[in-house]
GROMACS .gro file of C-alpha atoms in nm:
model
  377
    1MET     CA    1   0.043  -6.816   2.839
    2SER     CA    2   0.335  -6.780   3.126
    3PRO     CA    3   0.163  -6.510   3.349
    4ALA     CA    4   0.481  -6.261   3.253
    5LEU     CA    5   0.336  -6.249   2.881
    6ARG     CA    6  -0.027  -6.262   3.019
    7LEU     CA    7   0.031  -5.914   3.240
    8GLY     CA    8   0.208  -5.796   2.971
    9ALA     CA    9  -0.097  -5.826   2.729
   10THR     CA   10  -0.366  -5.698   2.973
   11GLY     CA   11  -0.158  -5.393   3.031
   12PHE     CA   12  -0.078  -5.332   2.702
   13ALA     CA   13  -0.524  -5.378   2.631
   14LEU     CA   14  -0.577  -5.188   2.935
   15ILE     CA   15  -0.315  -4.817   2.837
   16ALA     CA   16  -0.484  -4.854   2.488
   17VAL     CA   17  -0.849  -4.817   2.585
   18CYS     CA   18  -0.751  -4.570   2.901
   19TYR     CA   19  -0.510  -4.349   2.691
   20GLY     CA   20  -0.594  -4.375   2.310
   21PHE     CA   21  -0.979  -4.450   2.362
   22ALA     CA   22  -1.134  -4.247   2.689
   23ARG     CA   23  -0.861  -3.932   2.697
   24PHE     CA   24  -0.721  -3.879   2.363
   25ALA     CA   25  -0.965  -3.979   2.096
   26PHE     CA   26  -1.147  -3.664   2.210
   27GLY     CA   27  -0.873  -3.452   2.016
   28MET     CA   28  -0.945  -3.687   1.719
   29PHE     CA   29  -1.313  -3.616   1.759
   30LEU     CA   30  -1.365  -3.244   1.801
   31PRO     CA   31  -1.393  -3.125   1.476
   32GLN     CA   32  -1.705  -3.343   1.460
   33ILE     CA   33  -1.830  -3.247   1.835
   34ASP     CA   34  -1.778  -2.891   1.763
   35GLY     CA   35  -1.983  -2.885   1.476
   36ASP     CA   36  -2.244  -3.067   1.659
   37LEU     CA   37  -2.263  -2.946   1.971
   38GLY     CA   38  -2.096  -2.582   1.883
   39LEU     CA   39  -1.807  -2.568   2.162
   40GLY     CA   40  -1.550  -2.340   1.980
   41PRO     CA   41  -1.187  -2.337   2.012
   42GLU     CA   42  -1.211  -2.206   2.392
   43LEU     CA   43  -1.420  -2.423   2.502
   44GLY     CA   44  -1.251  -2.715   2.322
   45GLY     CA   45  -0.959  -2.631   2.494
   46VAL     CA   46  -1.139  -2.615   2.838
   47ILE     CA   47  -1.258  -2.978   2.758
   48SER     CA   48  -0.980  -3.067   2.773
   49GLY     CA   49  -0.809  -2.915   3.055
   50ALA     CA   50  -1.048  -3.022   3.258
   51SER     CA   51  -0.971  -3.389   3.169
   52PHE     CA   52  -0.625  -3.378   3.220
   53ALA     CA   53  -0.747  -3.264   3.560
   54ALA     CA   54  -0.894  -3.530   3.643
   55TYR     CA   55  -0.613  -3.728   3.545
   56CYS     CA   56  -0.427  -3.510   3.784
   57ALA     CA   57  -0.668  -3.612   4.045
   58ALA     CA   58  -0.699  -3.969   3.968
   59ILE     CA   59  -0.335  -4.048   3.948
   60LEU     CA   60  -0.304  -3.965   4.289
   61ALA     CA   61  -0.557  -4.142   4.381
   62SER     CA   62  -0.463  -4.435   4.237
   63ALA     CA   63  -0.058  -4.405   4.329
   64ALA     CA   64  -0.179  -4.387   4.709
   65LEU     CA   65  -0.474  -4.735   4.667
   66THR     CA   66  -0.249  -4.928   4.443
   67GLU     CA   67  -0.018  -4.948   4.759
   68ARG     CA   68  -0.296  -4.986   4.954
   69LEU     CA   69  -0.531  -5.244   4.783
   70GLY     CA   70  -0.320  -5.397   4.499
   71PRO     CA   71  -0.304  -5.357   4.123
   72ARG     CA   72  -0.574  -5.561   4.033
   73ALA     CA   73  -0.847  -5.347   4.226
   74VAL     CA   74  -0.733  -5.000   4.061
   75ALA     CA   75  -0.664  -5.182   3.731
   76THR     CA   76  -1.058  -5.275   3.714
   77VAL     CA   77  -1.178  -4.964   3.792
   78ALA     CA   78  -0.951  -4.830   3.554
   79ALA     CA   79  -1.164  -5.023   3.273
   80LEU     CA   80  -1.488  -4.965   3.434
   81VAL     CA   81  -1.478  -4.541   3.469
   82ALA     CA   82  -1.348  -4.580   3.107
   83ALA     CA   83  -1.664  -4.775   2.967
   84CYS     CA   84  -1.843  -4.501   3.172
   85GLY     CA   85  -1.712  -4.215   3.045
   86MET     CA   86  -1.718  -4.300   2.711
   87ALA     CA   87  -2.033  -4.426   2.693
   88GLY     CA   88  -2.179  -4.093   2.869
   89ILE     CA   89  -2.001  -3.914   2.582
   90ALA     CA   90  -2.160  -4.123   2.295
   91LEU     CA   91  -2.499  -3.992   2.493
   92ALA     CA   92  -2.450  -3.646   2.564
   93PRO     CA   93  -2.683  -3.367   2.469
   94SER     CA   94  -2.483  -3.048   2.606
   95PRO     CA   95  -2.157  -2.934   2.598
   96ALA     CA   96  -2.211  -2.915   2.993
   97LEU     CA   97  -2.300  -3.312   2.953
   98LEU     CA   98  -1.998  -3.340   2.718
   99ALA     CA   99  -1.773  -3.175   2.909
  100ALA     CA  100  -1.885  -3.363   3.206
  101ALA     CA  101  -1.819  -3.755   3.052
  102VAL     CA  102  -1.495  -3.615   2.870
  103ILE     CA  103  -1.399  -3.553   3.271
  104VAL     CA  104  -1.466  -3.889   3.401
  105ALA     CA  105  -1.313  -4.051   3.052
  106GLY     CA  106  -0.991  -3.904   3.127
  107SER     CA  107  -0.952  -3.952   3.508
  108SER     CA  108  -0.943  -4.346   3.396
  109THR     CA  109  -0.595  -4.298   3.257
  110GLY     CA  110  -0.437  -4.129   3.592
  111LEU     CA  111  -0.619  -4.474   3.736
  112ALA     CA  112  -0.500  -4.720   3.487
  113SER     CA  113  -0.085  -4.645   3.502
  114PRO     CA  114   0.036  -4.682   3.850
  115PRO     CA  115  -0.122  -5.040   3.937
  116MET     CA  116   0.041  -5.187   3.586
  117ALA     CA  117   0.410  -5.064   3.756
  118ALA     CA  118   0.350  -5.243   4.043
  119ALA     CA  119   0.234  -5.491   3.879
  120VAL     CA  120   0.502  -5.527   3.643
  121ALA     CA  121   0.717  -5.486   3.993
  122ALA     CA  122   0.560  -5.774   4.128
  123ALA     CA  123   0.588  -6.022   3.890
  124VAL     CA  124   0.857  -5.972   3.629
  125ARG     CA  125   1.205  -6.016   3.690
  126ALA     CA  126   1.402  -5.651   3.773
  127PRO     CA  127   1.635  -5.705   3.425
  128HIS     CA  128   1.276  -5.665   3.192
  129ARG     CA  129   1.073  -5.462   3.382
  130ASP     CA  130   1.208  -5.097   3.184
  131ALA     CA  131   1.119  -5.313   2.899
  132THR     CA  132   0.821  -5.455   2.989
  133ASN     CA  133   0.692  -5.167   3.137
  134THR     CA  134   0.763  -4.953   2.792
  135THR     CA  135   0.610  -5.183   2.655
  136ILE     CA  136   0.293  -5.151   2.818
  137ASN     CA  137   0.280  -4.834   2.813
  138ALA     CA  138   0.319  -4.815   2.387
  139GLY     CA  139  -0.055  -4.915   2.424
  140THR     CA  140  -0.134  -4.557   2.410
  141SER     CA  141  -0.001  -4.571   2.031
  142ALA     CA  142  -0.256  -4.895   1.966
  143GLY     CA  143  -0.525  -4.754   2.061
  144VAL     CA  144  -0.448  -4.429   1.888
  145ALA     CA  145  -0.427  -4.586   1.598
  146LEU     CA  146  -0.698  -4.812   1.633
  147SER     CA  147  -0.961  -4.499   1.711
  148GLY     CA  148  -0.868  -4.355   1.338
  149PRO     CA  149  -0.991  -4.731   1.161
  150ILE     CA  150  -1.270  -4.714   1.360
  151ALA     CA  151  -1.404  -4.369   1.294
  152LEU     CA  152  -1.338  -4.424   0.924
  153ALA     CA  153  -1.591  -4.771   0.925
  154MET     CA  154  -1.789  -4.519   1.170
  155ALA     CA  155  -1.796  -4.311   0.875
  156GLY     CA  156  -1.792  -3.985   1.096
  157HIS     CA  157  -2.033  -4.104   1.338
  158TRP     CA  158  -1.831  -3.944   1.677
  159ARG     CA  159  -2.146  -4.094   1.940
  160MET     CA  160  -2.151  -4.463   1.759
  161ALA     CA  161  -1.737  -4.503   1.793
  162PHE     CA  162  -1.747  -4.417   2.130
  163ALA     CA  163  -2.009  -4.577   2.195
  164ALA     CA  164  -1.766  -4.874   2.026
  165PHE     CA  165  -1.520  -4.769   2.261
  166ALA     CA  166  -1.724  -4.864   2.633
  167VAL     CA  167  -1.744  -5.190   2.488
  168VAL     CA  168  -1.458  -5.259   2.435
  169ALA     CA  169  -1.347  -5.087   2.761
  170GLY     CA  170  -1.595  -5.341   2.932
  171MET     CA  171  -1.442  -5.676   2.806
  172VAL     CA  172  -1.108  -5.506   2.928
  173ALA     CA  173  -1.229  -5.516   3.275
  174VAL     CA  174  -1.266  -5.898   3.262
  175ALA     CA  175  -0.938  -5.947   3.129
  176THR     CA  176  -0.795  -5.724   3.345
  177VAL     CA  177  -0.975  -5.910   3.676
  178LEU     CA  178  -0.811  -6.259   3.564
  179ALA     CA  179  -0.465  -6.133   3.471
  180LEU     CA  180  -0.344  -5.899   3.738
  181PRO     CA  181  -0.197  -5.996   4.044
  182ALA     CA  182  -0.411  -5.931   4.384
  183SER     CA  183  -0.166  -5.885   4.615
  184ARG     CA  184  -0.114  -5.577   4.899
  185GLY     CA  185   0.181  -5.320   4.756
  186GLY     CA  186   0.290  -5.246   5.106
  187GLY     CA  187   0.041  -5.192   5.313
  188PRO     CA  188  -0.141  -4.823   5.362
  189ALA     CA  189   0.017  -4.592   5.143
  190ARG     CA  190   0.295  -4.386   5.220
  191GLY     CA  191   0.190  -4.028   5.077
  192LEU     CA  192   0.438  -3.788   4.889
  193PRO     CA  193   0.797  -3.856   4.877
  194ALA     CA  194   1.094  -3.609   4.919
  195LEU     CA  195   1.178  -3.410   4.624
  196SER     CA  196   1.483  -3.483   4.541
  197ALA     CA  197   1.710  -3.298   4.301
  198GLY     CA  198   1.642  -3.598   3.990
  199ILE     CA  199   1.252  -3.585   4.095
  200ARG     CA  200   1.250  -3.220   4.068
  201ARG     CA  201   1.488  -3.224   3.757
  202LEU     CA  202   1.175  -3.474   3.638
  203ILE     CA  203   0.865  -3.278   3.678
  204ALA     CA  204   1.044  -2.947   3.564
  205ALA     CA  205   1.092  -3.193   3.207
  206SER     CA  206   0.770  -3.389   3.197
  207PHE     CA  207   0.583  -2.999   3.291
  208LEU     CA  208   0.697  -2.865   2.927
  209MET     CA  209   0.660  -3.226   2.718
  210GLY     CA  210   0.350  -3.248   2.867
  211ALA     CA  211   0.234  -2.849   2.770
  212ALA     CA  212   0.414  -2.927   2.432
  213SER     CA  213   0.180  -3.247   2.349
  214THR     CA  214  -0.133  -3.060   2.343
  215ALA     CA  215  -0.094  -2.865   2.027
  216LEU     CA  216  -0.149  -3.207   1.875
  217TRP     CA  217  -0.355  -3.400   2.164
  218SER     CA  218  -0.602  -3.185   2.184
  219PHE     CA  219  -0.590  -2.958   1.870
  220GLY     CA  220  -0.458  -3.208   1.592
  221GLY     CA  221  -0.779  -3.193   1.414
  222ASP     CA  222  -0.904  -2.882   1.379
  223LEU     CA  223  -0.543  -2.790   1.306
  224GLY     CA  224  -0.569  -3.044   0.990
  225ALA     CA  225  -0.915  -2.863   0.943
  226ARG     CA  226  -0.777  -2.527   0.907
  227HIS     CA  227  -0.481  -2.560   0.728
  228PHE     CA  228  -0.580  -2.877   0.455
  229GLY     CA  229  -0.941  -2.886   0.480
  230TRP     CA  230  -0.981  -3.209   0.626
  231GLY     CA  231  -1.301  -3.366   0.750
  232PRO     CA  232  -1.342  -3.718   0.939
  233THR     CA  233  -1.123  -3.917   0.723
  234GLY     CA  234  -0.843  -3.644   0.675
  235THR     CA  235  -0.854  -3.628   1.047
  236ALA     CA  236  -0.883  -4.037   1.115
  237MET     CA  237  -0.545  -4.106   0.927
  238LEU     CA  238  -0.331  -3.809   1.097
  239TRP     CA  239  -0.510  -4.028   1.420
  240SER     CA  240  -0.365  -4.352   1.322
  241ALA     CA  241  -0.054  -4.203   1.158
  242ILE     CA  242   0.005  -4.082   1.538
  243GLY     CA  243  -0.048  -4.451   1.674
  244ALA     CA  244   0.134  -4.629   1.433
  245GLY     CA  245   0.407  -4.380   1.503
  246GLY     CA  246   0.401  -4.450   1.853
  247LEU     CA  247   0.455  -4.810   1.850
  248ALA     CA  248   0.787  -4.718   1.854
  249GLY     CA  249   0.803  -4.602   2.188
  250ALA     CA  250   0.799  -4.973   2.290
  251GLY     CA  251   1.181  -4.971   2.287
  252ALA     CA  252   1.188  -4.705   2.532
  253GLY     CA  253   1.329  -4.961   2.763
  254ARG     CA  254   1.612  -5.080   2.563
  255LEU     CA  255   1.718  -4.726   2.372
  256VAL     CA  256   1.752  -4.601   2.742
  257THR     CA  257   1.979  -4.877   2.840
  258ARG     CA  258   2.192  -4.884   2.544
  259PHE     CA  259   2.237  -4.478   2.491
  260GLY     CA  260   2.145  -4.303   2.878
  261LEU     CA  261   1.850  -4.120   2.937
  262ASP     CA  262   1.999  -3.819   2.859
  263ARG     CA  263   2.021  -3.837   2.551
  264ILE     CA  264   1.685  -4.029   2.402
  265HIS     CA  265   1.530  -3.712   2.598
  266ARG     CA  266   1.700  -3.418   2.402
  267ALA     CA  267   1.668  -3.613   2.049
  268PHE     CA  268   1.273  -3.752   2.107
  269LEU     CA  269   1.209  -3.399   2.192
  270VAL     CA  270   1.350  -3.232   1.894
  271LEU     CA  271   1.130  -3.509   1.695
  272MET     CA  272   0.798  -3.380   1.891
  273ALA     CA  273   0.911  -3.005   1.842
  274THR     CA  274   0.932  -3.129   1.451
  275GLY     CA  275   0.600  -3.286   1.422
  276ILE     CA  276   0.438  -3.025   1.606
  277LEU     CA  277   0.546  -2.800   1.346
  278ALA     CA  278   0.476  -3.002   1.030
  279VAL     CA  279   0.156  -3.091   1.117
  280GLY     CA  280   0.049  -2.721   1.247
  281SER     CA  281   0.227  -2.486   1.096
  282GLY     CA  282   0.001  -2.528   0.747
  283GLY     CA  283   0.401  -2.507   0.521
  284ALA     CA  284   0.374  -2.865   0.488
  285PRO     CA  285   0.194  -3.112   0.216
  286PRO     CA  286  -0.093  -3.304   0.374
  287ALA     CA  287   0.143  -3.635   0.335
  288MET     CA  288   0.415  -3.442   0.543
  289ALA     CA  289   0.169  -3.313   0.784
  290LEU     CA  290   0.082  -3.720   0.820
  291ALA     CA  291   0.455  -3.797   0.879
  292GLY     CA  292   0.473  -3.527   1.112
  293GLY     CA  293   0.196  -3.672   1.339
  294ALA     CA  294   0.369  -4.014   1.299
  295LEU     CA  295   0.680  -3.831   1.440
  296PHE     CA  296   0.463  -3.707   1.699
  297GLY     CA  297   0.376  -4.031   1.786
  298ALA     CA  298   0.661  -4.215   1.840
  299ALA     CA  299   0.816  -3.904   2.071
  300TYR     CA  300   0.559  -3.853   2.292
  301VAL     CA  301   0.533  -4.272   2.357
  302MET     CA  302   0.906  -4.293   2.356
  303LEU     CA  303   0.952  -3.983   2.563
  304THR     CA  304   0.652  -4.092   2.822
  305GLY     CA  305   0.878  -4.426   2.855
  306VAL     CA  306   1.149  -4.181   2.949
  307TYR     CA  307   0.971  -4.028   3.214
  308LEU     CA  308   0.859  -4.401   3.310
  309ILE     CA  309   1.205  -4.523   3.393
  310TRP     CA  310   1.308  -4.192   3.552
  311GLY     CA  311   1.034  -4.185   3.780
  312LEU     CA  312   1.106  -4.553   3.865
  313ARG     CA  313   1.472  -4.521   3.942
  314ALA     CA  314   1.421  -4.204   4.152
  315LEU     CA  315   1.217  -4.469   4.377
  316PRO     CA  316   1.288  -4.794   4.286
  317ASP     CA  317   1.088  -4.936   4.623
  318ARG     CA  318   0.828  -4.739   4.535
  319PRO     CA  319   0.703  -4.825   4.164
  320ALA     CA  320   0.363  -4.722   4.136
  321THR     CA  321   0.427  -4.333   4.305
  322GLY     CA  322   0.733  -4.329   4.062
  323LEU     CA  323   0.542  -4.346   3.777
  324MET     CA  324   0.315  -4.092   3.902
  325ILE     CA  325   0.509  -3.857   3.950
  326GLY     CA  326   0.636  -3.807   3.632
  327PHE     CA  327   0.326  -3.868   3.426
  328LEU     CA  328   0.128  -3.674   3.683
  329THR     CA  329   0.345  -3.406   3.597
  330ILE     CA  330   0.292  -3.461   3.221
  331ALA     CA  331  -0.087  -3.417   3.271
  332ILE     CA  332  -0.076  -3.111   3.532
  333GLY     CA  333   0.159  -2.932   3.185
  334GLN     CA  334  -0.133  -3.069   2.920
  335THR     CA  335  -0.431  -2.899   3.188
  336MET     CA  336  -0.239  -2.550   3.127
  337GLY     CA  337  -0.142  -2.636   2.791
  338ALA     CA  338  -0.476  -2.696   2.687
  339PRO     CA  339  -0.673  -2.378   2.771
  340LEU     CA  340  -0.342  -2.217   2.635
  341PHE     CA  341  -0.314  -2.318   2.304
  342GLY     CA  342  -0.690  -2.298   2.274
  343VAL     CA  343  -0.666  -1.896   2.360
  344LEU     CA  344  -0.433  -1.848   2.138
  345LEU     CA  345  -0.489  -2.023   1.839
  346GLY     CA  346  -0.822  -1.788   1.869
  347ALA     CA  347  -0.670  -1.487   1.892
  348PHE     CA  348  -0.351  -1.511   1.695
  349GLY     CA  349  -0.415  -1.828   1.482
  350ALA     CA  350  -0.206  -2.123   1.439
  351GLY     CA  351   0.107  -1.905   1.313
  352ALA     CA  352   0.166  -1.824   1.665
  353ALA     CA  353   0.048  -2.118   1.897
  354VAL     CA  354   0.209  -2.357   1.721
  355PRO     CA  355   0.583  -2.229   1.725
  356ALA     CA  356   0.550  -2.160   2.080
  357PHE     CA  357   0.440  -2.492   2.193
  358ALA     CA  358   0.718  -2.614   1.972
  359VAL     CA  359   0.975  -2.394   2.113
  360LEU     CA  360   0.775  -2.559   2.480
  361ALA     CA  361   0.945  -2.923   2.407
  362LEU     CA  362   1.279  -2.793   2.302
  363LEU     CA  363   1.291  -2.666   2.618
  364ALA     CA  364   1.283  -3.006   2.834
  365GLY     CA  365   1.576  -3.066   2.653
  366LEU     CA  366   1.762  -2.831   2.868
  367VAL     CA  367   1.678  -2.980   3.221
  368PRO     CA  368   1.927  -3.285   3.267
  369ALA     CA  369   1.830  -3.678   3.350
  370ARG     CA  370   2.139  -3.671   3.627
  371GLY     CA  371   2.240  -3.755   3.919
  372ARG     CA  372   2.349  -4.071   4.174
  373ALA     CA  373   1.915  -4.199   4.148
  374LEU     CA  374   2.004  -4.214   3.793
  375ALA     CA  375   2.366  -4.353   3.732
  376ALA     CA  376   2.262  -4.686   3.575
  377ALA     CA  377   2.170  -4.488   3.293
   0.00000   0.00000   0.00000
């Protein structure tokens, strides 16, 4: 296996573990965790939001550390942090300790992405970087898709599932040490870049998309239980559908090259809103809700690929920081969106919360991805 292919495979696995297992699997298991520990929708939303907040802090640190230390060290730490956080979730005896473990696990995702962008910039030729980056980014979907069958195999035992996830994360840490380049990025970290017009538009669009996505990432299992009476099996099927659909996001780089950032951005925001409504409105039959989950997964991963490319083109000489801006803002939107959705759900029900968050996704499409920095798109 060539070094570039080994890098891509390892990066795909790292993103699958950190995003699919350590971050997003919590939403799938939330109904079971709620039943065991008595969280309630408001506290569940706060815990999800705190996990996203930890991501925000971690991705800022990761971009700076990657520029200072190089990608191998930071990516390895990401896998180890994911393992520790998920082990803590498996062992948590109370809501307070669960919240702490979820925060640790969620921070691993912030650590993971910037070093992978830097590693691709160092090891992959320029014409293939967009495709490689978006393929690695689609690891999120593989992790989410796998978490569903694992949950079914565990017969709904969420503690056993997170223990298994922690073991896999430890194995990925070893692979990361072997596959990623250790070279330093460019000396001392250079701080945050100037807010150009293109970066400001990226921040606005990714914030709205991130907030909208929490309707399913944080509450998809809860919504399935409310509308369809789904237990662990139904929720695992939804998560598998979301993950399977998201594998389409690996093609984001090629679609952007062919149709441009603006067209792909707007099209998949419409699909995201459609998926949120299909799963969360309660009016669709269960099979249609699963199809909506697949649609949401495809849209989410495709859009994160769009924001990844947008950031890298805005800051071509600082790949870790370029990726960080869009992904950080997605997480800030999720940090604010998860507790807000929980409050709306608790106070007014899904009939108000779900359409409101679908509208947030559509609003992101009003932000254009135009500018000289993005002329190539």
